[in-house]
Amino acid sequence: MADVIKIFDTTLRDGEQAPGYSMNIDEKVRMARQLELLGVDVIEAGFAAASPGDFTSVEAVAREITDTSVCSLSRALESDIDASAQALKPAVHPRIHTFIATSDIHMQYKLKMDPDTVLDQAVRMVRYARNFCPVVEFSAEDASRTRPEFLYRILEQVIDAGARCVNIPDTVGYSTPDEFYRLVSDIRGNVPNIDKAVVSVHCHNDLGLAVANTLAAIRAGAGQVECTVNGIGERAGNAAVEELVMVLRTRKDVYGKETNINTREIHRSSRLLSHVTGVQVQPNKAIVGANAFAHEAGIHQHGVMSHASTYEIMTPESIGLQESRMVLGKHSGKHAFTQRMESLGYSVDRQTINEVFEQFKRLADKKKVVEDKDLEALMESRAALVPETFTLDRFVINSGNTISATASLRVDREDEHFEDVATGDGPVDAAFMAIERIVGESFELEEYVIHAVTGGKDAQGEVSVKIEKDGKIYKGRGVSTDVVEASILAYLSAVNRYFYEERNV
Ligand code: KIV
Ligand code: ZN
């Protein structure tokens, strides 16, 4: 049994066939270059006979890729094989892949051919393809639902006809790992010339078992596996290359196999595919999902920071990521928070950390993810702090396009509550009027600037105001996910600065 499992990548053929994943020629060539960097052994570049665009893509990839084998799919028809042979002419290491369905259900209802005719056609077409290409792969479509005796017969004869690789597809993703293990073992035990060909498998993911079935086949002696980046492919997709490769690497103790994949290119390959197709992978996708190396829970963050292997069975670097992502959110603990503050360049004492951590927790309750810019905004608003003579307790705003805005505010000064209501030209103006009534001073608003600290609907708004009294300017800043609250906080901080500088309170 081979110690190195060959990776046959069909992202550009089976993957591209799936709805929403079509790629133009340039995109396919870009992706093929990346697959070569990833280190796959075979790139199935397309189905040359399917369309003029497919033909040109196969040809373009064949011209571009020099180290990796380039393959084109063909039905077991002379015209398809001619198209593949023609498109593969520039390839340094060409492979023609020809297939015909072998299950009763496909032969009867789709091909409308009897088994002997199917067998004869498969053998003739493998022989025909060999005229153009030294490496011919044969696939028995729907092999997992094919009568085993017929499968053994057809595989034996196509190998005699010159197939160097025989592929066993679980075309409809129907098999289970135990069953698929037995199928591959039985093929190896019942096809007399099987040693003259590489046994390959091609598993679809209709029941979510594509990777498990492929791994079972590896244990049963398969030497090549067919897979796609991000697991894309017909219907529920194919076995995901990144999952297979990382299982083999992480659990070498179980499988004892290697691949030629440079795992550090995995992340880049996944991202490029998402970029060219516009289809993002789900966040919890194994290996390449955004959360695959992200930790938010405080206990997990603490564990990973103390010793990564507490919660990580692979390093992020092994798939080409820089580092694990510590997501700061409401589940995060002080360890991760403190470390992020330090990495942002803040060296703060324990008391400040405790205070900012409290502010952070309040913010995290409102906002799903607290970003670095949010933390910087929190720290900047602290830097500008003067004693808080007046603090906001609560506010209610009533506003609309057919009424005057009304603001009702309650502000604390030491242990006393002060409450007032005012109307104004809009909610912010009304709130500022209410503050002036409460503090018993009036100011000119010189400047009011608002901007979003981060992106998204739950972004924090940052408001800066400058208010003027007796020729002097007092600045204030406020940050909140609610822009009216940010405005009130900014106005109050400017008022507090006035009281601090002019009234010494
Ligand atoms: O799923 C399948 O059977 C295929 C073959 C053409 C290999 O994609
Ligand atoms: Zn397929």
Short mmCIF file of C-alpha atoms and ligand atoms in Angstrom, two decimals:
data_model
loop_
_atom_site.label_atom_id
_atom_site.label_comp_id
_atom_site.label_asym_id
_atom_site.label_seq_id
_atom_site.Cartn_x
_atom_site.Cartn_y
_atom_site.Cartn_z
CA MET A 1 0.00 0.00 0.00
CA ALA A 2 1.24 3.46 -0.87
CA ASP A 3 2.48 5.58 1.99
CA VAL A 4 1.76 8.77 0.09
CA ILE A 5 -1.88 9.30 -0.82
CA LYS A 6 -2.27 11.11 -4.15
CA ILE A 7 -4.56 14.10 -4.09
CA PHE A 8 -6.70 14.49 -7.21
CA ASP A 9 -8.33 17.89 -7.06
CA THR A 10 -11.59 18.36 -8.92
CA THR A 11 -12.48 21.87 -7.69
CA LEU A 12 -12.37 23.15 -11.27
CA ARG A 13 -14.56 20.34 -12.63
CA ASP A 14 -16.94 18.72 -10.10
CA GLY A 15 -16.72 21.81 -7.87
CA GLU A 16 -17.35 24.23 -10.68
CA GLN A 17 -20.37 22.17 -11.83
CA ALA A 18 -22.25 23.11 -8.64
CA PRO A 19 -24.72 25.99 -8.86
CA GLY A 20 -23.15 29.33 -8.00
CA TYR A 21 -19.52 28.24 -8.47
CA SER A 22 -18.85 28.88 -12.14
CA MET A 23 -15.51 30.49 -12.91
CA ASN A 24 -14.22 32.18 -16.02
CA ILE A 25 -10.96 31.19 -17.69
CA ASP A 26 -8.78 33.68 -15.81
CA GLU A 27 -10.28 32.63 -12.50
CA LYS A 28 -9.70 28.97 -13.29
CA VAL A 29 -6.10 29.63 -14.22
CA ARG A 30 -5.58 31.62 -11.02
CA MET A 31 -7.10 28.85 -8.99
CA ALA A 32 -5.04 26.21 -10.82
CA ARG A 33 -1.83 28.09 -9.99
CA GLN A 34 -2.85 28.10 -6.35
CA LEU A 35 -3.67 24.37 -6.46
CA GLU A 36 -0.17 23.77 -7.79
CA LEU A 37 1.26 25.74 -4.86
CA LEU A 38 -0.96 23.72 -2.56
CA GLY A 39 0.78 20.62 -3.93
CA VAL A 40 -2.10 18.57 -5.31
CA ASP A 41 -0.97 15.72 -7.58
CA VAL A 42 -3.66 16.08 -10.25
CA ILE A 43 -5.79 19.07 -11.25
CA GLU A 44 -8.98 18.12 -13.03
CA ALA A 45 -9.32 21.33 -15.01
CA GLY A 46 -12.73 20.72 -16.56
CA PHE A 47 -14.80 18.70 -18.97
CA ALA A 48 -13.42 19.74 -22.38
CA ALA A 49 -16.40 18.50 -24.40
CA ALA A 50 -18.99 20.21 -22.16
CA SER A 51 -18.72 23.66 -23.77
CA PRO A 52 -16.29 25.82 -25.74
CA GLY A 53 -15.58 27.70 -22.49
CA ASP A 54 -14.69 24.48 -20.70
CA PHE A 55 -12.45 23.44 -23.58
CA THR A 56 -10.56 26.74 -23.50
CA SER A 57 -10.21 26.60 -19.72
CA VAL A 58 -8.72 23.11 -19.80
CA GLU A 59 -6.36 24.24 -22.54
CA ALA A 60 -5.38 27.39 -20.63
CA VAL A 61 -4.71 25.44 -17.42
CA ALA A 62 -2.78 22.80 -19.39
CA ARG A 63 -0.58 25.55 -20.81
CA GLU A 64 -0.01 27.24 -17.47
CA ILE A 65 0.61 24.30 -15.14
CA THR A 66 3.88 22.50 -15.66
CA ASP A 67 4.66 20.49 -12.53
CA THR A 68 1.26 19.05 -11.70
CA SER A 69 -0.71 16.63 -13.83
CA VAL A 70 -3.65 18.27 -15.65
CA CYS A 71 -6.72 16.19 -16.39
CA SER A 72 -9.88 16.54 -18.46
CA LEU A 73 -13.08 14.57 -17.93
CA SER A 74 -14.77 12.78 -20.83
CA ARG A 75 -17.75 10.52 -21.14
CA ALA A 76 -16.86 7.15 -22.67
CA LEU A 77 -17.36 8.60 -26.14
CA GLU A 78 -14.81 9.16 -28.88
CA SER A 79 -15.92 12.77 -29.40
CA ASP A 80 -15.42 13.59 -25.69
CA ILE A 81 -12.03 11.91 -25.60
CA ASP A 82 -10.99 13.77 -28.76
CA ALA A 83 -11.93 17.07 -27.09
CA SER A 84 -9.98 16.20 -23.93
CA ALA A 85 -6.94 15.06 -25.93
CA GLN A 86 -7.00 18.26 -27.98
CA ALA A 87 -7.41 20.56 -24.95
CA LEU A 88 -4.66 18.74 -23.07
CA LYS A 89 -2.12 19.06 -25.90
CA PRO A 90 -0.06 21.76 -24.14
CA ALA A 91 0.04 19.78 -20.86
CA VAL A 92 3.39 18.45 -19.62
CA HIS A 93 1.68 15.72 -17.57
CA PRO A 94 -1.73 15.10 -19.17
CA ARG A 95 -4.37 12.69 -17.94
CA ILE A 96 -7.60 11.69 -19.65
CA HIS A 97 -10.38 10.72 -17.28
CA THR A 98 -13.20 8.74 -18.88
CA PHE A 99 -16.31 7.46 -17.18
CA ILE A 100 -19.47 5.48 -17.69
CA ALA A 101 -22.21 4.57 -15.24
CA THR A 102 -22.20 0.94 -14.05
CA SER A 103 -25.12 0.66 -11.62
CA ASP A 104 -28.30 -1.04 -12.83
CA ILE A 105 -30.36 2.06 -12.13
CA HIS A 106 -28.09 4.30 -14.25
CA MET A 107 -27.62 1.75 -17.05
CA GLN A 108 -31.35 1.09 -17.32
CA TYR A 109 -32.84 4.57 -16.91
CA LYS A 110 -30.09 6.96 -17.95
CA LEU A 111 -27.90 5.17 -20.48
CA LYS A 112 -30.57 2.71 -21.64
CA MET A 113 -27.77 0.24 -22.27
CA ASP A 114 -27.32 -3.34 -21.15
CA PRO A 115 -24.30 -4.25 -18.97
CA ASP A 116 -22.35 -5.99 -21.74
CA THR A 117 -22.62 -2.95 -24.00
CA VAL A 118 -21.50 -0.69 -21.16
CA LEU A 119 -18.54 -2.96 -20.48
CA ASP A 120 -17.59 -3.09 -24.14
CA GLN A 121 -17.80 0.69 -24.49
CA ALA A 122 -15.74 1.30 -21.36
CA VAL A 123 -12.97 -0.99 -22.58
CA ARG A 124 -12.94 0.44 -26.12
CA MET A 125 -12.84 4.02 -24.83
CA VAL A 126 -10.02 3.38 -22.38
CA ARG A 127 -8.05 1.81 -25.25
CA TYR A 128 -8.96 4.76 -27.49
CA ALA A 129 -7.86 7.31 -24.87
CA ARG A 130 -4.53 5.53 -24.49
CA ASN A 131 -3.76 6.48 -28.11
CA PHE A 132 -3.51 10.12 -26.95
CA CYS A 133 -2.28 9.92 -23.41
CA PRO A 134 -0.15 7.54 -21.34
CA VAL A 135 -2.21 8.13 -18.21
CA VAL A 136 -5.87 7.19 -18.48
CA GLU A 137 -8.21 7.10 -15.51
CA PHE A 138 -11.48 5.20 -15.64
CA SER A 139 -14.45 5.92 -13.36
CA ALA A 140 -17.33 3.52 -12.81
CA GLU A 141 -19.99 6.12 -12.11
CA ASP A 142 -22.33 5.17 -9.23
CA ALA A 143 -19.90 2.39 -8.27
CA SER A 144 -21.20 2.19 -4.71
CA ARG A 145 -24.62 1.12 -6.06
CA THR A 146 -23.17 -1.20 -8.72
CA ARG A 147 -23.47 -4.99 -8.46
CA PRO A 148 -20.03 -5.98 -7.13
CA GLU A 149 -19.48 -8.84 -9.61
CA PHE A 150 -20.11 -6.50 -12.54
CA LEU A 151 -17.84 -3.87 -11.02
CA TYR A 152 -14.97 -6.38 -10.62
CA ARG A 153 -15.40 -7.48 -14.25
CA ILE A 154 -15.39 -4.01 -15.71
CA LEU A 155 -12.44 -2.86 -13.59
CA GLU A 156 -10.38 -5.90 -14.58
CA GLN A 157 -11.04 -5.30 -18.26
CA VAL A 158 -10.37 -1.55 -18.28
CA ILE A 159 -7.09 -2.18 -16.48
CA ASP A 160 -6.19 -4.71 -19.18
CA ALA A 161 -7.13 -2.08 -21.74
CA GLY A 162 -4.61 0.33 -20.23
CA ALA A 163 -6.31 2.29 -17.40
CA ARG A 164 -3.59 3.32 -14.95
CA CYS A 165 -6.08 4.49 -12.35
CA VAL A 166 -9.54 3.12 -11.54
CA ASN A 167 -11.85 5.41 -9.67
CA ILE A 168 -14.68 4.22 -7.42
CA PRO A 169 -17.19 7.05 -7.06
CA ASP A 170 -19.86 7.18 -4.40
CA THR A 171 -21.70 9.37 -6.90
CA VAL A 172 -24.81 10.02 -4.86
CA GLY A 173 -23.18 10.03 -1.41
CA TYR A 174 -25.15 6.94 -0.37
CA SER A 175 -22.43 4.78 1.14
CA THR A 176 -21.38 4.56 4.78
CA PRO A 177 -17.79 4.24 6.03
CA ASP A 178 -18.06 0.51 6.88
CA GLU A 179 -19.71 -0.27 3.57
CA PHE A 180 -17.23 1.77 1.58
CA TYR A 181 -14.28 0.18 3.39
CA ARG A 182 -15.64 -3.24 2.44
CA LEU A 183 -16.25 -2.21 -1.19
CA VAL A 184 -12.67 -1.02 -1.67
CA SER A 185 -11.24 -4.06 0.16
CA ASP A 186 -13.37 -6.41 -1.95
CA ILE A 187 -12.27 -4.72 -5.15
CA ARG A 188 -8.67 -5.20 -4.11
CA GLY A 189 -9.39 -8.83 -3.27
CA ASN A 190 -11.45 -9.70 -6.34
CA VAL A 191 -9.93 -7.85 -9.29
CA PRO A 192 -6.94 -10.00 -10.24
CA ASN A 193 -4.89 -7.27 -11.97
CA ILE A 194 -5.72 -4.50 -9.47
CA ASP A 195 -2.03 -4.02 -8.64
CA LYS A 196 -1.48 -2.61 -12.13
CA ALA A 197 -3.65 0.42 -11.34
CA VAL A 198 -4.02 2.96 -8.60
CA VAL A 199 -7.35 2.61 -6.79
CA SER A 200 -8.99 6.00 -6.43
CA VAL A 201 -12.17 7.10 -4.63
CA HIS A 202 -14.50 10.02 -5.25
CA CYS A 203 -17.06 10.58 -2.48
CA HIS A 204 -20.00 12.93 -2.48
CA ASN A 205 -21.33 14.46 0.68
CA ASP A 206 -25.11 13.98 0.44
CA LEU A 207 -25.22 12.38 3.91
CA GLY A 208 -22.29 14.37 5.25
CA LEU A 209 -20.04 11.30 5.01
CA ALA A 210 -17.73 12.21 2.11
CA VAL A 211 -14.62 12.66 4.23
CA ALA A 212 -15.40 9.68 6.50
CA ASN A 213 -15.98 7.43 3.49
CA THR A 214 -12.79 8.61 1.82
CA LEU A 215 -10.80 7.90 4.98
CA ALA A 216 -12.35 4.43 5.20
CA ALA A 217 -11.23 3.83 1.62
CA ILE A 218 -7.70 4.92 2.49
CA ARG A 219 -7.65 2.33 5.28
CA ALA A 220 -8.84 -0.23 2.74
CA GLY A 221 -5.94 0.58 0.42
CA ALA A 222 -7.03 3.42 -1.87
CA GLY A 223 -3.97 5.25 -3.20
CA GLN A 224 -5.70 8.33 -4.64
CA VAL A 225 -8.51 10.45 -3.28
CA GLU A 226 -10.61 12.91 -5.25
CA CYS A 227 -11.62 16.05 -3.45
CA THR A 228 -12.23 19.77 -3.73
CA VAL A 229 -11.25 22.95 -1.92
CA ASN A 230 -13.90 23.91 0.66
CA GLY A 231 -15.69 20.65 -0.25
CA ILE A 232 -17.57 22.23 -3.14
CA GLY A 233 -19.16 20.01 -5.79
CA GLU A 234 -22.43 18.63 -7.11
CA ARG A 235 -25.32 18.95 -4.61
CA ALA A 236 -23.82 18.70 -1.07
CA GLY A 237 -20.33 18.69 -2.54
CA ASN A 238 -17.30 16.42 -2.53
CA ALA A 239 -14.85 15.45 0.18
CA ALA A 240 -13.02 18.61 1.28
CA VAL A 241 -9.30 18.48 0.53
CA GLU A 242 -8.41 20.55 3.61
CA GLU A 243 -10.29 18.19 5.91
CA LEU A 244 -8.80 15.02 4.43
CA VAL A 245 -5.27 16.33 4.44
CA MET A 246 -5.46 17.68 7.98
CA VAL A 247 -6.97 14.42 9.27
CA LEU A 248 -4.09 12.48 7.71
CA ARG A 249 -1.60 14.90 9.17
CA THR A 250 -3.12 15.30 12.61
CA ARG A 251 -3.99 11.60 13.01
CA LYS A 252 -0.95 10.03 11.40
CA ASP A 253 -1.04 7.68 14.38
CA VAL A 254 -4.29 6.24 12.99
CA TYR A 255 -3.81 6.34 9.21
CA GLY A 256 -0.01 6.27 8.82
CA LYS A 257 -0.24 8.12 5.49
CA GLU A 258 1.17 11.29 4.04
CA THR A 259 0.31 13.57 1.15
CA ASN A 260 2.34 15.95 -1.00
CA ILE A 261 0.22 18.87 0.18
CA ASN A 262 1.87 21.99 1.54
CA THR A 263 -0.68 22.53 4.28
CA ARG A 264 0.45 26.14 4.76
CA GLU A 265 -1.29 26.93 1.47
CA ILE A 266 -4.66 25.60 2.67
CA HIS A 267 -6.02 28.84 4.04
CA ARG A 268 -4.91 30.82 0.99
CA SER A 269 -6.49 28.26 -1.37
CA SER A 270 -9.79 28.39 0.49
CA ARG A 271 -9.82 32.19 0.50
CA LEU A 272 -8.98 32.42 -3.18
CA LEU A 273 -11.83 30.08 -4.07
CA SER A 274 -14.27 32.14 -1.99
CA HIS A 275 -12.93 35.27 -3.60
CA VAL A 276 -13.28 34.10 -7.21
CA THR A 277 -16.68 32.45 -6.73
CA GLY A 278 -18.11 34.97 -4.29
CA VAL A 279 -19.27 32.12 -2.04
CA GLN A 280 -18.04 32.29 1.56
CA VAL A 281 -17.54 29.18 3.66
CA GLN A 282 -19.71 28.78 6.75
CA PRO A 283 -17.96 30.16 9.87
CA ASN A 284 -17.90 26.78 11.62
CA LYS A 285 -16.49 24.90 8.62
CA ALA A 286 -13.71 22.56 9.74
CA ILE A 287 -10.17 23.83 9.07
CA VAL A 288 -11.02 26.88 6.95
CA GLY A 289 -14.11 28.43 8.58
CA ALA A 290 -13.62 31.83 10.24
CA ASN A 291 -14.22 30.24 13.65
CA ALA A 292 -11.99 27.19 13.15
CA PHE A 293 -9.17 28.86 15.09
CA ALA A 294 -11.17 31.49 16.96
CA HIS A 295 -11.85 31.50 20.67
CA GLU A 296 -14.28 33.73 22.51
CA ALA A 297 -15.13 31.89 25.71
CA GLY A 298 -13.00 33.14 28.59
CA ILE A 299 -12.04 29.64 29.75
CA HIS A 300 -10.93 28.66 26.26
CA GLN A 301 -9.03 31.89 25.72
CA HIS A 302 -7.20 31.46 28.98
CA GLY A 303 -6.40 27.83 28.10
CA VAL A 304 -5.10 28.64 24.61
CA MET A 305 -3.02 31.52 25.93
CA SER A 306 -1.46 29.27 28.59
CA HIS A 307 -0.88 26.33 26.25
CA ALA A 308 -2.41 26.28 22.76
CA SER A 309 -2.93 22.51 22.72
CA THR A 310 -5.51 22.76 25.51
CA TYR A 311 -8.10 23.67 22.87
CA GLU A 312 -6.28 23.40 19.54
CA ILE A 313 -5.39 20.08 17.93
CA MET A 314 -3.66 21.76 14.98
CA THR A 315 -1.73 24.99 14.91
CA PRO A 316 -3.21 27.86 12.88
CA GLU A 317 0.24 28.25 11.30
CA SER A 318 -0.01 24.71 9.89
CA ILE A 319 -2.77 25.83 7.51
CA GLY A 320 -1.16 29.17 6.77
CA LEU A 321 -2.85 31.40 9.31
CA GLN A 322 -0.78 33.82 11.33
CA GLU A 323 -2.26 32.99 14.70
CA SER A 324 -5.45 31.99 16.47
CA ARG A 325 -8.09 34.65 16.62
CA MET A 326 -9.11 35.74 20.08
CA VAL A 327 -12.55 37.17 19.60
CA LEU A 328 -13.42 39.69 22.27
CA GLY A 329 -17.07 39.40 23.14
CA LYS A 330 -19.28 39.01 26.16
CA HIS A 331 -17.85 35.55 26.93
CA SER A 332 -14.25 36.74 27.03
CA GLY A 333 -12.26 36.90 30.20
CA LYS A 334 -9.83 39.41 31.63
CA HIS A 335 -6.76 37.48 30.45
CA ALA A 336 -7.57 37.82 26.78
CA PHE A 337 -8.74 41.38 27.31
CA THR A 338 -5.52 42.40 29.07
CA GLN A 339 -3.39 40.71 26.44
CA ARG A 340 -5.22 42.52 23.64
CA MET A 341 -4.80 45.86 25.41
CA GLU A 342 -1.09 45.19 25.73
CA SER A 343 -0.81 44.20 22.08
CA LEU A 344 -2.51 47.49 21.20
CA GLY A 345 0.28 49.27 23.07
CA TYR A 346 -1.54 50.24 26.29
CA SER A 347 0.46 49.56 29.40
CA VAL A 348 -2.11 50.16 32.10
CA ASP A 349 -2.25 49.47 35.80
CA ARG A 350 -4.52 46.89 37.33
CA GLN A 351 -7.12 49.40 38.46
CA THR A 352 -7.46 50.91 34.99
CA ILE A 353 -7.70 47.44 33.49
CA ASN A 354 -10.47 46.60 35.94
CA GLU A 355 -12.38 49.77 35.10
CA VAL A 356 -11.96 49.47 31.33
CA PHE A 357 -12.85 45.78 31.55
CA GLU A 358 -16.18 46.76 33.11
CA GLN A 359 -16.81 49.24 30.28
CA PHE A 360 -15.79 46.57 27.79
CA LYS A 361 -18.27 44.07 29.27
CA ARG A 362 -21.09 46.60 29.05
CA LEU A 363 -20.18 47.26 25.44
CA ALA A 364 -19.93 43.52 24.68
CA ASP A 365 -23.49 43.07 25.89
CA LYS A 366 -24.64 45.45 23.16
CA LYS A 367 -22.19 44.53 20.44
CA LYS A 368 -21.48 40.95 19.28
CA VAL A 369 -17.77 41.42 18.72
CA VAL A 370 -15.66 44.14 20.28
CA GLU A 371 -12.99 45.20 17.83
CA ASP A 372 -9.61 46.82 18.41
CA LYS A 373 -10.97 50.21 17.33
CA ASP A 374 -13.68 49.92 19.99
CA LEU A 375 -11.03 49.37 22.64
CA GLU A 376 -9.01 52.31 21.36
CA ALA A 377 -12.14 54.48 21.51
CA LEU A 378 -12.73 53.39 25.11
CA MET A 379 -9.17 54.23 26.05
CA GLU A 380 -9.24 57.58 24.28
CA SER A 381 -12.44 58.60 26.03
CA ARG A 382 -10.73 57.76 29.34
CA ALA A 383 -7.66 59.83 28.42
CA ALA A 384 -9.89 62.84 27.95
CA LEU A 385 -11.62 62.35 31.28
CA VAL A 386 -12.11 65.03 33.86
CA PRO A 387 -13.96 64.40 37.12
CA GLU A 388 -17.50 63.40 36.32
CA THR A 389 -19.53 66.07 38.08
CA PHE A 390 -22.61 65.00 36.15
CA THR A 391 -23.21 61.44 35.00
CA LEU A 392 -25.99 60.17 32.80
CA ASP A 393 -28.48 57.99 34.61
CA ARG A 394 -31.14 57.46 31.93
CA PHE A 395 -32.87 59.14 29.06
CA VAL A 396 -36.02 58.82 26.95
CA ILE A 397 -36.35 60.37 23.54
CA ASN A 398 -39.57 60.92 21.67
CA SER A 399 -39.03 61.83 18.06
CA GLY A 400 -40.57 61.55 14.62
CA ASN A 401 -41.09 63.42 11.38
CA THR A 402 -44.47 64.88 12.44
CA ILE A 403 -43.66 65.97 16.01
CA SER A 404 -41.06 68.08 17.78
CA ALA A 405 -38.42 65.92 19.39
CA THR A 406 -38.63 65.71 23.18
CA ALA A 407 -35.86 64.51 25.47
CA SER A 408 -36.36 63.51 29.06
CA LEU A 409 -33.08 63.05 30.97
CA ARG A 410 -32.07 62.04 34.45
CA VAL A 411 -28.57 63.04 35.43
CA ASP A 412 -26.79 62.31 38.72
CA ARG A 413 -24.61 64.63 40.72
CA GLU A 414 -23.09 62.69 43.58
CA ASP A 415 -26.08 60.98 45.20
CA GLU A 416 -28.75 63.30 43.85
CA HIS A 417 -30.90 62.80 40.74
CA PHE A 418 -31.80 65.75 38.55
CA GLU A 419 -34.45 65.35 35.92
CA ASP A 420 -35.76 67.60 33.15
CA VAL A 421 -37.48 67.60 29.79
CA ALA A 422 -36.85 69.78 26.75
CA THR A 423 -37.90 69.97 23.13
CA GLY A 424 -35.60 70.75 20.24
CA ASP A 425 -34.86 70.45 16.54
CA GLY A 426 -34.34 66.73 16.60
CA PRO A 427 -33.45 64.31 19.38
CA VAL A 428 -29.86 65.44 19.84
CA ASP A 429 -30.80 69.12 20.11
CA ALA A 430 -33.59 68.26 22.57
CA ALA A 431 -31.18 66.21 24.69
CA PHE A 432 -28.61 69.04 24.77
CA MET A 433 -31.36 71.49 25.85
CA ALA A 434 -32.38 69.14 28.65
CA ILE A 435 -28.77 68.93 29.87
CA GLU A 436 -28.50 72.72 29.94
CA ARG A 437 -31.71 72.97 31.96
CA ILE A 438 -30.41 70.41 34.44
CA VAL A 439 -26.95 71.92 34.93
CA GLY A 440 -28.32 75.48 34.92
CA GLU A 441 -25.89 76.78 32.29
CA SER A 442 -26.23 77.46 28.59
CA PHE A 443 -23.56 76.99 25.95
CA GLU A 444 -23.06 77.57 22.24
CA LEU A 445 -22.52 74.38 20.30
CA GLU A 446 -19.45 75.15 18.17
CA GLU A 447 -18.86 71.75 16.65
CA TYR A 448 -20.60 68.42 16.52
CA VAL A 449 -18.87 65.50 14.71
CA ILE A 450 -20.08 61.95 14.55
CA HIS A 451 -18.43 58.92 13.01
CA ALA A 452 -18.68 55.15 13.20
CA VAL A 453 -15.83 53.56 15.13
CA THR A 454 -16.20 50.23 13.34
CA GLY A 455 -18.34 48.84 10.52
CA GLY A 456 -21.65 46.99 10.67
CA LYS A 457 -25.12 47.68 12.02
CA ASP A 458 -23.94 47.34 15.62
CA ALA A 459 -21.01 49.72 15.11
CA GLN A 460 -20.24 52.18 17.87
CA GLY A 461 -20.84 55.82 17.11
CA GLU A 462 -18.27 58.27 18.36
CA VAL A 463 -19.38 61.85 18.93
CA SER A 464 -17.05 64.79 19.54
CA VAL A 465 -18.45 68.17 20.55
CA LYS A 466 -17.01 71.60 21.20
CA ILE A 467 -19.13 73.96 23.29
CA GLU A 468 -18.37 77.61 23.93
CA LYS A 469 -19.02 79.87 26.90
CA ASP A 470 -17.55 83.32 27.52
CA GLY A 471 -15.07 82.91 24.66
CA LYS A 472 -13.67 79.59 25.91
CA ILE A 473 -14.05 76.23 24.21
CA TYR A 474 -14.71 72.98 26.13
CA LYS A 475 -14.35 69.65 24.34
CA GLY A 476 -16.12 66.40 25.04
CA ARG A 477 -16.33 62.87 23.55
CA GLY A 478 -18.83 60.08 23.88
CA VAL A 479 -18.96 56.56 22.48
CA SER A 480 -21.95 54.27 22.34
CA THR A 481 -23.74 51.87 20.03
CA ASP A 482 -26.62 54.40 20.25
CA VAL A 483 -25.71 57.68 18.58
CA VAL A 484 -28.08 59.74 20.73
CA GLU A 485 -26.47 58.29 23.85
CA ALA A 486 -23.01 58.98 22.40
CA SER A 487 -24.12 62.59 21.81
CA ILE A 488 -25.43 62.99 25.37
CA LEU A 489 -22.22 61.51 26.81
CA ALA A 490 -20.13 63.85 24.65
CA TYR A 491 -22.13 66.91 25.72
CA LEU A 492 -22.00 65.91 29.38
CA SER A 493 -18.23 65.38 29.22
CA ALA A 494 -17.80 68.87 27.72
CA VAL A 495 -20.05 70.30 30.48
CA ASN A 496 -18.00 68.43 33.10
CA ARG A 497 -14.83 69.95 31.65
CA TYR A 498 -16.40 73.42 32.03
CA PHE A 499 -17.31 72.70 35.65
CA TYR A 500 -13.83 71.29 36.32
CA GLU A 501 -11.93 74.18 34.72
CA GLU A 502 -14.16 77.10 35.70
CA ARG A 503 -15.84 75.98 38.89
CA ASN A 504 -13.10 73.72 40.26
CA VAL A 505 -15.50 70.84 40.86
O1 KIV B 1 -19.60 11.78 -8.95
C1 KIV B 1 -19.17 11.13 -9.93
O2 KIV B 1 -19.48 9.98 -10.14
C2 KIV B 1 -18.30 11.85 -10.84
C3 KIV B 1 -17.61 11.04 -11.88
C4 KIV B 1 -17.68 11.67 -13.21
C5 KIV B 1 -16.21 10.76 -11.44
O3 KIV B 1 -18.10 13.04 -10.69
ZN ZN B 2 -18.63 13.68 -8.66
#
